[in-house]
Coordinates of C-alpha atoms and ligand atoms in Angstrom, one line a residue:
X297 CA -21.4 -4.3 7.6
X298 CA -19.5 -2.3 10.5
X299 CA -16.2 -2.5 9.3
X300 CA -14.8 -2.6 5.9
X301 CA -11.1 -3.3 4.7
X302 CA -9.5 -1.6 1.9
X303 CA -6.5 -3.0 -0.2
X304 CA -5.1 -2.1 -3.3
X305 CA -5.4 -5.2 -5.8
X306 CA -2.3 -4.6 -8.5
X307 CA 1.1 -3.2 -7.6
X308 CA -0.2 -0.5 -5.0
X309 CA -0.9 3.3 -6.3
X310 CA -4.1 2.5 -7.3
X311 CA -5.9 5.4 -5.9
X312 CA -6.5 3.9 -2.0
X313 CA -6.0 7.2 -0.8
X314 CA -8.5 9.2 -2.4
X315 CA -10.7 6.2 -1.7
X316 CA -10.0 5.5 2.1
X317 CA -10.3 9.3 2.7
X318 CA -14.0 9.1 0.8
X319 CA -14.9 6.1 3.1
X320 CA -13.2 7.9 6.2
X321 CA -16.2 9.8 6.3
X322 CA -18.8 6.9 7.1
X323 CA -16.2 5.5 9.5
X324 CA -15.3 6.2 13.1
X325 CA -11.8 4.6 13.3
X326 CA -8.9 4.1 10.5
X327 CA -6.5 1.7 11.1
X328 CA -3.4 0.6 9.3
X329 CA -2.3 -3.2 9.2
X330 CA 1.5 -3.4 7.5
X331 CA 3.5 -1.9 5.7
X332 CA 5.5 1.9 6.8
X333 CA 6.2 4.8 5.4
X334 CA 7.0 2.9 2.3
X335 CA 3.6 3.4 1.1
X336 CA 2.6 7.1 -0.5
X337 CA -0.8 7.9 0.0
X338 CA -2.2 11.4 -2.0
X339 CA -5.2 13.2 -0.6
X340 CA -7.2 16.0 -2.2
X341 CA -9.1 17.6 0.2
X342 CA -11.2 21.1 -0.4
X343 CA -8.1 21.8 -2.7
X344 CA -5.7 21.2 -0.4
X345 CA -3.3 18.2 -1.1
X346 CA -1.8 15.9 1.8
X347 CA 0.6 13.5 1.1
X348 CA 1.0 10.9 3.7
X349 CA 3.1 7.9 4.5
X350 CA 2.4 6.3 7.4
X351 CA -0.3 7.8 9.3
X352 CA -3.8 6.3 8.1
X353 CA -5.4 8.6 5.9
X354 CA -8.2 9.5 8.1
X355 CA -5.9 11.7 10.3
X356 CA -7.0 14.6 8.2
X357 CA -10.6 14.6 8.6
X358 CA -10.0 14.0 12.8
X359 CA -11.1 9.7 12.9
X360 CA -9.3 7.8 15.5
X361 CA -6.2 6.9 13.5
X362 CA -4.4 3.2 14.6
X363 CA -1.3 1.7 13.8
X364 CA -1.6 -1.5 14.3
X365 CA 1.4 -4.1 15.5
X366 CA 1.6 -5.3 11.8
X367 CA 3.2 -1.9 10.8
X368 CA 6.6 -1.1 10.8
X369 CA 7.6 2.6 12.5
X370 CA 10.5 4.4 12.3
X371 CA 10.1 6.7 14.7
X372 CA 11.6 10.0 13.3
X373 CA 9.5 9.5 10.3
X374 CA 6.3 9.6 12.5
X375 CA 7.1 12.8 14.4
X376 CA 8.1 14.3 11.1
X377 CA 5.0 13.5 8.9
X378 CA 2.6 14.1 12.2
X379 CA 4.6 18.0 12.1
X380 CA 4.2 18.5 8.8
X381 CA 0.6 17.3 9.1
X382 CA 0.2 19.7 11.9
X383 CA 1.6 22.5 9.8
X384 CA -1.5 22.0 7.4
X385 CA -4.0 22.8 10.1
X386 CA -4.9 19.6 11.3
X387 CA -4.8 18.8 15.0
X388 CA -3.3 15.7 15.7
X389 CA -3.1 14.8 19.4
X390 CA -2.2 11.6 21.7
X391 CA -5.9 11.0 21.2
X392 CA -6.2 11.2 17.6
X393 CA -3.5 8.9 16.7
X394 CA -2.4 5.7 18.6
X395 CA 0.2 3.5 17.4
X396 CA 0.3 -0.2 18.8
X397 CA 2.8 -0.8 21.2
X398 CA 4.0 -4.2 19.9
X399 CA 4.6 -2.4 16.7
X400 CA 8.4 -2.9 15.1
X401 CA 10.8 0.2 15.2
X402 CA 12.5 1.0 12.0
X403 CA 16.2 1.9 12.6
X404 CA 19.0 4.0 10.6
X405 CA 20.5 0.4 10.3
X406 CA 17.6 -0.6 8.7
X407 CA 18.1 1.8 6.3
X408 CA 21.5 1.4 5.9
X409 CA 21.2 -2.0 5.3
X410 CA 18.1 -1.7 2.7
X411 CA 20.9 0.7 0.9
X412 CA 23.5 -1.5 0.8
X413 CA 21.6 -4.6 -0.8
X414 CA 19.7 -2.1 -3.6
X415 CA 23.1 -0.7 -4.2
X416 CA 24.8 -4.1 -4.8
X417 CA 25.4 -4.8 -8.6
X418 CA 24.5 -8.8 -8.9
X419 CA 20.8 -8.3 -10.8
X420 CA 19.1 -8.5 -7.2
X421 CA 17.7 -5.2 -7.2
X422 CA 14.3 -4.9 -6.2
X423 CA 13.6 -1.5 -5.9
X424 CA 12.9 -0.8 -2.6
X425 CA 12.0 2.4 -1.3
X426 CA 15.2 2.3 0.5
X427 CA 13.0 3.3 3.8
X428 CA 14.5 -0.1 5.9
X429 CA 10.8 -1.8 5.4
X430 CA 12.2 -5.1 4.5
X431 CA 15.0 -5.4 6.8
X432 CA 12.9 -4.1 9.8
X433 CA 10.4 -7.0 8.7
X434 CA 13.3 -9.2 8.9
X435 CA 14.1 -8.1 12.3
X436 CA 10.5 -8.8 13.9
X437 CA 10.5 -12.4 12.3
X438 CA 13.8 -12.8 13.6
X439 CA 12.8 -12.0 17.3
X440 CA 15.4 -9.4 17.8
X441 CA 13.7 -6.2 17.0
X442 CA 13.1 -2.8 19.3
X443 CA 9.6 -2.4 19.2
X444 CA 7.6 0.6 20.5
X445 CA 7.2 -0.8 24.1
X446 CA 10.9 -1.2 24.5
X447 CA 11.4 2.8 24.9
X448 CA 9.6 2.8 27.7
X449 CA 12.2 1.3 29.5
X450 CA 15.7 1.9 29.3
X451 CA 17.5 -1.2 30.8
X452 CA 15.4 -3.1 28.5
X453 CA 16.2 -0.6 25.7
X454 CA 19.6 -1.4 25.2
X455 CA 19.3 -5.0 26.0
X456 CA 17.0 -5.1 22.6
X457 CA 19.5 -2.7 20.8
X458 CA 23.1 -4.4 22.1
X459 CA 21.0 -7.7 20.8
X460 CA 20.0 -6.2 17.7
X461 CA 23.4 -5.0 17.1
X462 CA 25.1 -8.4 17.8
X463 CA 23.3 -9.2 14.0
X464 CA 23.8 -6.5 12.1
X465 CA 27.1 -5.4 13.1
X466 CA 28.4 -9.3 11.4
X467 CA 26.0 -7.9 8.7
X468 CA 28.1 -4.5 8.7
X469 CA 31.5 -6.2 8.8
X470 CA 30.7 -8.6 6.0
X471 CA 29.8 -5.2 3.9
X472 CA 32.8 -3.3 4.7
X473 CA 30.9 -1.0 6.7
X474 CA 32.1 0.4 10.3
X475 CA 29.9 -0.9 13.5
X476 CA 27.2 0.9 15.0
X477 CA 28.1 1.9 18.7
X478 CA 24.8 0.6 20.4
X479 CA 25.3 3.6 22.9
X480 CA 24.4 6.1 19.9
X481 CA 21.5 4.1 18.8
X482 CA 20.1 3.7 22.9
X483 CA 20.6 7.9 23.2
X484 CA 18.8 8.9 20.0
X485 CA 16.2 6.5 20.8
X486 CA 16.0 7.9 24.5
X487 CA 15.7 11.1 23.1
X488 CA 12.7 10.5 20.5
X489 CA 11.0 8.3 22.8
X490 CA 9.3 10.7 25.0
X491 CA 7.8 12.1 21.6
X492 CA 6.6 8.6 20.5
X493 CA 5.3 7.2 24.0
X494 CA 2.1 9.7 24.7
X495 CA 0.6 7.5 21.4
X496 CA 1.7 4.2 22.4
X497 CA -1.0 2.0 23.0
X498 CA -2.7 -1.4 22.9
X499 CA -4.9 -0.8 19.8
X500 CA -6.2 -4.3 20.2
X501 CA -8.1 -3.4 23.1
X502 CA -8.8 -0.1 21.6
X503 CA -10.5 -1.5 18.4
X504 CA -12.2 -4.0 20.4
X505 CA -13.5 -1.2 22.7
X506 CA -14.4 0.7 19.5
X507 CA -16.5 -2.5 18.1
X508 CA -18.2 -2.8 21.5
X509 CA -19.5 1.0 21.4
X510 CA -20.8 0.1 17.6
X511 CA -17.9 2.0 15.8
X512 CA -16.8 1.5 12.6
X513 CA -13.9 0.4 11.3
X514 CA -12.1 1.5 8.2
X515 CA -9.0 -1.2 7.5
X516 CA -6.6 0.5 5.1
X517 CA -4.2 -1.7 3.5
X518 CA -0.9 -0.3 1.9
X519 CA 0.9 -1.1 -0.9
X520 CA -1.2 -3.7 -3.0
X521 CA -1.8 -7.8 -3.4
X522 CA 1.2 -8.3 -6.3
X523 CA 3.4 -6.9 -3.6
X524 CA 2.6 -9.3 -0.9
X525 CA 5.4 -11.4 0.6
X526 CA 3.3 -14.8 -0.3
X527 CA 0.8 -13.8 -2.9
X528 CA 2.7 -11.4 -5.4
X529 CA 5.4 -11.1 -7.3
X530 CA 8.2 -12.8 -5.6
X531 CA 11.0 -11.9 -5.2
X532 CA 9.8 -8.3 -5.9
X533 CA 7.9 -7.8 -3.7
X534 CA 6.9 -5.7 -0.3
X535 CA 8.1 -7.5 3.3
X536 CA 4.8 -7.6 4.3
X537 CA 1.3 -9.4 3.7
X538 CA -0.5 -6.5 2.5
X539 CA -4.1 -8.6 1.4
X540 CA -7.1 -8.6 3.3
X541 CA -6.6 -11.5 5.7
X542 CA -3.3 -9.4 7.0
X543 CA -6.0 -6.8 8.6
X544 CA -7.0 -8.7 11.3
X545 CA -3.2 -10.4 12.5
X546 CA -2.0 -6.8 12.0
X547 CA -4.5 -5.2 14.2
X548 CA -5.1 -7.8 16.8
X549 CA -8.9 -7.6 15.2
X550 CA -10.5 -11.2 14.9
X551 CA -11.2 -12.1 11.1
X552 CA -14.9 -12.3 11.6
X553 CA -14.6 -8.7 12.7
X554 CA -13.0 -7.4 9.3
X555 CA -16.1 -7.3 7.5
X556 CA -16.4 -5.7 3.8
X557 CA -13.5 -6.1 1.4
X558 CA -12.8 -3.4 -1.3
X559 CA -10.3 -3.9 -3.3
X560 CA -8.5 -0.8 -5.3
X561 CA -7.9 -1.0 -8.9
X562 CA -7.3 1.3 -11.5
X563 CA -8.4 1.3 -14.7
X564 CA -5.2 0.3 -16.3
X565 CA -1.7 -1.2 -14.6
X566 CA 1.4 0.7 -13.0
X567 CA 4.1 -0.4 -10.8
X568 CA 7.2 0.7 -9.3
X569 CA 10.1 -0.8 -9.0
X570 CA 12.0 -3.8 -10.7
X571 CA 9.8 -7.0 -11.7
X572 CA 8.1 -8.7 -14.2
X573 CA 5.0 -6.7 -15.7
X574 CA 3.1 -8.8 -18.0
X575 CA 1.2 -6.0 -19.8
X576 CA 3.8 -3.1 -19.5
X577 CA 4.1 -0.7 -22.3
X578 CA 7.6 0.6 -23.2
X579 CA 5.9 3.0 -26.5
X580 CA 4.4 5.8 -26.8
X581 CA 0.8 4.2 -25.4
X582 CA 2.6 3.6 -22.2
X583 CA 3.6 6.9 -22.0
X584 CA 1.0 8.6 -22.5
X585 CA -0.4 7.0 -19.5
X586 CA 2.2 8.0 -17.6
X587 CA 1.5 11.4 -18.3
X588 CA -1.9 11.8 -18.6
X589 CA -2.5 9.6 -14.9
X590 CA 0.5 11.6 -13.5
X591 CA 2.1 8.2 -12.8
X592 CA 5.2 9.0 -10.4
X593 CA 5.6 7.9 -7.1
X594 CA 4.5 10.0 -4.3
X595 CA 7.4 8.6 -1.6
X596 CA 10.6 8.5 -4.1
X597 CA 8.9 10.9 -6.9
X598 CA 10.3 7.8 -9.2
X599 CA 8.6 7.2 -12.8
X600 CA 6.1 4.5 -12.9
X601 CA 6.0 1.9 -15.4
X602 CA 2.8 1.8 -17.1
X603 CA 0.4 -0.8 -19.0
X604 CA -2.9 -2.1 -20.3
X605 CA -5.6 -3.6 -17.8
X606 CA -4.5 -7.1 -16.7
X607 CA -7.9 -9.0 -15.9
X608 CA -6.1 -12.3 -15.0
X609 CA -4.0 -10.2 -12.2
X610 CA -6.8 -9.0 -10.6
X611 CA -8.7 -12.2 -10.5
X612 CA -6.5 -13.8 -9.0
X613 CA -6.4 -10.8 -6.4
X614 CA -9.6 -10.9 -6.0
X615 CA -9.7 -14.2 -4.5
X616 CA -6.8 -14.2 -2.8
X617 CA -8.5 -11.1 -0.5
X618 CA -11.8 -12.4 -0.7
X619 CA -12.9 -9.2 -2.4
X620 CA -16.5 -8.2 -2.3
X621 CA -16.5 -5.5 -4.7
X622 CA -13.7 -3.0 -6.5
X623 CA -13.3 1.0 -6.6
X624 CA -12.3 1.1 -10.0
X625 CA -10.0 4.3 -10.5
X626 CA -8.6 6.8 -13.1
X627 CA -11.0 5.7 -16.0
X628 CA -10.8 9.4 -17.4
X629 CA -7.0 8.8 -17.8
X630 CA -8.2 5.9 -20.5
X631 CA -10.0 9.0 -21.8
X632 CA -9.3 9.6 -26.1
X633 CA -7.6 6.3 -26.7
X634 CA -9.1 5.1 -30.0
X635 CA -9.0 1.6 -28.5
X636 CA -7.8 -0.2 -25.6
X637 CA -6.4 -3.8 -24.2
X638 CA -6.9 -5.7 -21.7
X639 CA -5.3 -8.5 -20.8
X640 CA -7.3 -12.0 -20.4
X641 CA -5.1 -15.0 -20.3
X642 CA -1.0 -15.5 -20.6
X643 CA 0.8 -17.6 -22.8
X644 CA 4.0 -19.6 -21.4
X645 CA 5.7 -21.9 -23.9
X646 CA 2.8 -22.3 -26.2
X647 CA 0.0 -23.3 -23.3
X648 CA -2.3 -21.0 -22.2
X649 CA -2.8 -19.7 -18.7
X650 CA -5.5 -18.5 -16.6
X651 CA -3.7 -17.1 -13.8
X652 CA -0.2 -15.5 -12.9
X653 CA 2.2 -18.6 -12.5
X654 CA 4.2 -18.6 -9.2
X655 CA 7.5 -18.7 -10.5
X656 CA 9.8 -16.1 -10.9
X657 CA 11.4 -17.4 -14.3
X658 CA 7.6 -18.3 -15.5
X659 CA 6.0 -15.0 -14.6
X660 CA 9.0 -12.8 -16.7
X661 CA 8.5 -15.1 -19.6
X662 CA 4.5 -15.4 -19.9
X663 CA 3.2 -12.7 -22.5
X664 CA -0.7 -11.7 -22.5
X665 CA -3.3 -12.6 -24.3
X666 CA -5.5 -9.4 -25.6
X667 CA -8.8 -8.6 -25.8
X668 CA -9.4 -5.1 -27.8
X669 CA -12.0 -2.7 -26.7
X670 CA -13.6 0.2 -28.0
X671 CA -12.0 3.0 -26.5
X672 CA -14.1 6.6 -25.9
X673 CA -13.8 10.4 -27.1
X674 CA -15.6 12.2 -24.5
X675 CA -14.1 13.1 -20.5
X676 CA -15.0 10.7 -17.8
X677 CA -13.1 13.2 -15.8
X678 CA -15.8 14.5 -12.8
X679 CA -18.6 12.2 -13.8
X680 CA -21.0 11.4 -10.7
X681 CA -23.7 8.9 -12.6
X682 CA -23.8 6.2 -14.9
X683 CA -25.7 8.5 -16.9
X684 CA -22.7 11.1 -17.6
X685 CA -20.3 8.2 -18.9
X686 CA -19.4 7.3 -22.8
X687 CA -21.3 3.6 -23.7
X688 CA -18.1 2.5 -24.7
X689 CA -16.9 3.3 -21.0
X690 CA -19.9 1.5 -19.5
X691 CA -19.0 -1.1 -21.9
X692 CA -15.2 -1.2 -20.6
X693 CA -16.3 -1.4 -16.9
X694 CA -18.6 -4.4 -17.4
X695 CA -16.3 -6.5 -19.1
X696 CA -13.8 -5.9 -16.4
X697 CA -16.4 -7.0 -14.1
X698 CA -17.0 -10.0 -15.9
X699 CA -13.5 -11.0 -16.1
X700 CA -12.5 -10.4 -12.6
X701 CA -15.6 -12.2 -11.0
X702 CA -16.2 -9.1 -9.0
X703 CA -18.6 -5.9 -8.9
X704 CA -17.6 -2.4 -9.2
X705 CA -18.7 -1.0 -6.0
X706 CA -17.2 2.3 -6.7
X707 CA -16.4 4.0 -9.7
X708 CA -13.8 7.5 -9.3
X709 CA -13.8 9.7 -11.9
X710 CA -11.1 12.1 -10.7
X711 CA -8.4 12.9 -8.0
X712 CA -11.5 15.0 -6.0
X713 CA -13.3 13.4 -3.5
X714 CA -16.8 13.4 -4.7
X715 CA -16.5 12.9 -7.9
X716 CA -17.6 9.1 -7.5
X717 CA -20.5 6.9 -8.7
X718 CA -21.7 4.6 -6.0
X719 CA -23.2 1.5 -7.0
X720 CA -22.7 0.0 -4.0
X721 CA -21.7 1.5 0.2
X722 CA -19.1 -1.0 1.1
X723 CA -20.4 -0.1 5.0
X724 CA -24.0 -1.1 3.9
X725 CA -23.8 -3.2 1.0
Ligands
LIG1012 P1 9.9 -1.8 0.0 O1 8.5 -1.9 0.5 O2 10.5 -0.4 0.2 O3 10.8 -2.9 0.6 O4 9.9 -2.0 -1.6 C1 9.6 -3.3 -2.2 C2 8.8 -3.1 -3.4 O5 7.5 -2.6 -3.1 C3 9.4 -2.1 -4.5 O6 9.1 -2.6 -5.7 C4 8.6 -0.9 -4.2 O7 8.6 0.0 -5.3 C5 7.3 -1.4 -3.9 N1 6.5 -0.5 -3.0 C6 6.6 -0.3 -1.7 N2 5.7 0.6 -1.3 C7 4.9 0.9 -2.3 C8 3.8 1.8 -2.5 O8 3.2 2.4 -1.6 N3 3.3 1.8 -3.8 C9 3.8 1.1 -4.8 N4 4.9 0.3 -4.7 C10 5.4 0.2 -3.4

């Protein structure tokens, strides 16, 4: 296939990065679909580390990077994390990277307001990253927001702010916070613009230029599929869709055109954040994961909340993306457990379920069903064949495929980037 899509199937930091870099390398063009710089993406290349949060990961490795309309951009975050890129040795130019011009702009009141709501004390939390993702997102649905175009033009510029304003200065008031002067907001914006507008562009007509010259296309998704606005864990959630489908509205790509889906999943379950987490472990097995998968987030260095494999969670995310295979990731972290769990039903008031129930009070009250496994003394860690893994691993990897309806295309074995067993090229399956 000529493009693929890559999304992460459980609560996001399931490896994508390391993944999406690996795959960067068969593609010609990387673009993102949602999401900002909420999502955290860790690279190890040739020993060097880069940690990025909005540009698509293939920046490093000099692919056409896109991001698409469906992504929310604050601006100063883009010029910062292109700088620090740059610092690294990598050249990033107006040719490199292209960000859509229909794209929503993430503003300090976004930020301000994400702040105020996670710092409210009425058991609403989510646990946002506090970057304005959510009320950006509400902004664009709303038909009010700046978007990247708008800075081109500075009568229309503060038209879109003084309108913008108009809403969030009520919002402001009824939180006991002073207005924003829309003068302030036009000025800073007129004064990072020229930074942001040499990558401006329609990346519709770029990636459909791209697809006409036989490029390839490398998707990547943020975040992952329990975090999606309609398909996860509601309320606690991300503001955008982050499954497969979302690749093609958030590119201006036609869904025929997406191609392969990979979905991301590692070996066992983490998420950040406040919501329900079926098979969450709060002993000493949970934290032991923690340590040994070096479970903290890489965009608010908060702890993650760790727990067995949940097979019914990934099912269901695998049909809600339409995946055609898995990168299964950090199996060496399951490395020297005597046994392990994984999850393969849920029981709500004495029935038994086969998937994740839709409703918030139903999905913190289900509790799993277990399956025990034989667990495995010797390192997974580095392995690059079949051949170099425990049975009991094999055995582990199979029953996940079994349970999720879904092949393991791709199997990582460690943070490097080619230490992976291919049982599958998700650009020539
Ligand atoms: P927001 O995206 O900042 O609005 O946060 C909403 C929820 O998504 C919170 O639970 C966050 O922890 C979670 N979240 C956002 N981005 C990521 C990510 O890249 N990885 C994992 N969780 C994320």
């Amino acid at each position: 296939m000529a493009n693929v899509v890559v999304v992460g199937a459980q609560w996001g930091d399931e490896g994508k990065g390391k993944i999406v870099d690996w795959l960067s390398n068969r593609a010609d063009v990387v673009a993102r679909f949602q999401g900002g710089h909420n999502a955290g993406h860790t690279l190890v290349v040739d020993g060097v580390t880069y940690k990025l949060s909005l540009m698509p990961s293939g920046v490093v490795q000099g692919k056409l990077s896109v991001i698409g309309n469906g992504v929310v951009v604050d601006p100063w975050a883009f010029i910062e994390e292109i700088e620090k890129v740059r610092a690294q040795g990598v050249n990033i130019t107006s040719d490199l990277v292209k960000v859509a011009e229909s794209a929503t702009l993430i503003l300090p009141v976004h930020r301000d307001l994400d702040a105020l709501r996670e710092n409210r004390d009425d058991g609403m939390k989510i646990g946002t990253t506090r970057r304005g993702i959510g009320p950006a997102y509400e902004d664009k649905v709303g038909r009010r927001a700046v978007r990247v175009i708008d800075l081109a033009d500075e009568a229309a510029l503060r038209a879109r702010v003084q309108d913008l304003l108009h809403h969030h200065n009520a919002l402001r008031r009824g939180y006991g916070q002073d207005e924003y002067q829309a003068e302030d907001l036009v000025q800073a914006l007129l004064e990072i613009a020229p930074k942001i507008l040499p990558y401006a562009d329609p990346v519709w007509r770029t990636l459909d230029r791209a697809m006409k010259a036989g490029k390839h296309i490398l998707f990547e998704g943020a975040q992952g599929t329990m975090l999606d606005v309609d398909h996860g864990t509601y309320p606690f959630v991300t503001s955008s869709n982050t499954v497969a489908g979302q690749a093609s509205a958030g590119t201006g790509v036609g869904p025929g055109k997406v191609g392969y889906s990979l979905g991301i999943v590692k070996a066992y379950t983490t998420r950040v954040g406040e919501g329900p987490f079926p098979t969450e472990l709060h002993d000493a097995m949970g934290q032991r994961l923690g340590e040994r998968g070096h479970e903290f987030g890489v965009v608010t260095g908060r702890k993650r909340r760790c727990g067995w494999f949940d097979a019914v969670l990934v099912r269901q995310s695998v049909r809600v993306n339409g995946l055609d295979g898995i990168a299964l990731t950090k199996l060496d972290v399951l490395d020297g457990f005597p046994e392990l769990k994984v999850c393969v039903g849920y029981k709500l008031d004495g029935e038994r379920l086969q998937r994740l129930p839709a409703g918030k009070e139903a999905q913190a009250k289900i509790e799993p069903i277990y399956e025990i496994m034989e667990g495995w003394e010797a390192s997974t860690q580095g392995a690059r064949s079949w051949a170099d893994l425990p049975a009991a691993a094999v055995k582990y990897v199979r029953r996940i495929e079994e349970l999720i309806e879904a092949p393991v295309a791709m199997l990582s074995t460690s943070p490097e980037r080619d230490d992976v067993i291919l049982m599958q090229d998700p650009f020539r399956p």
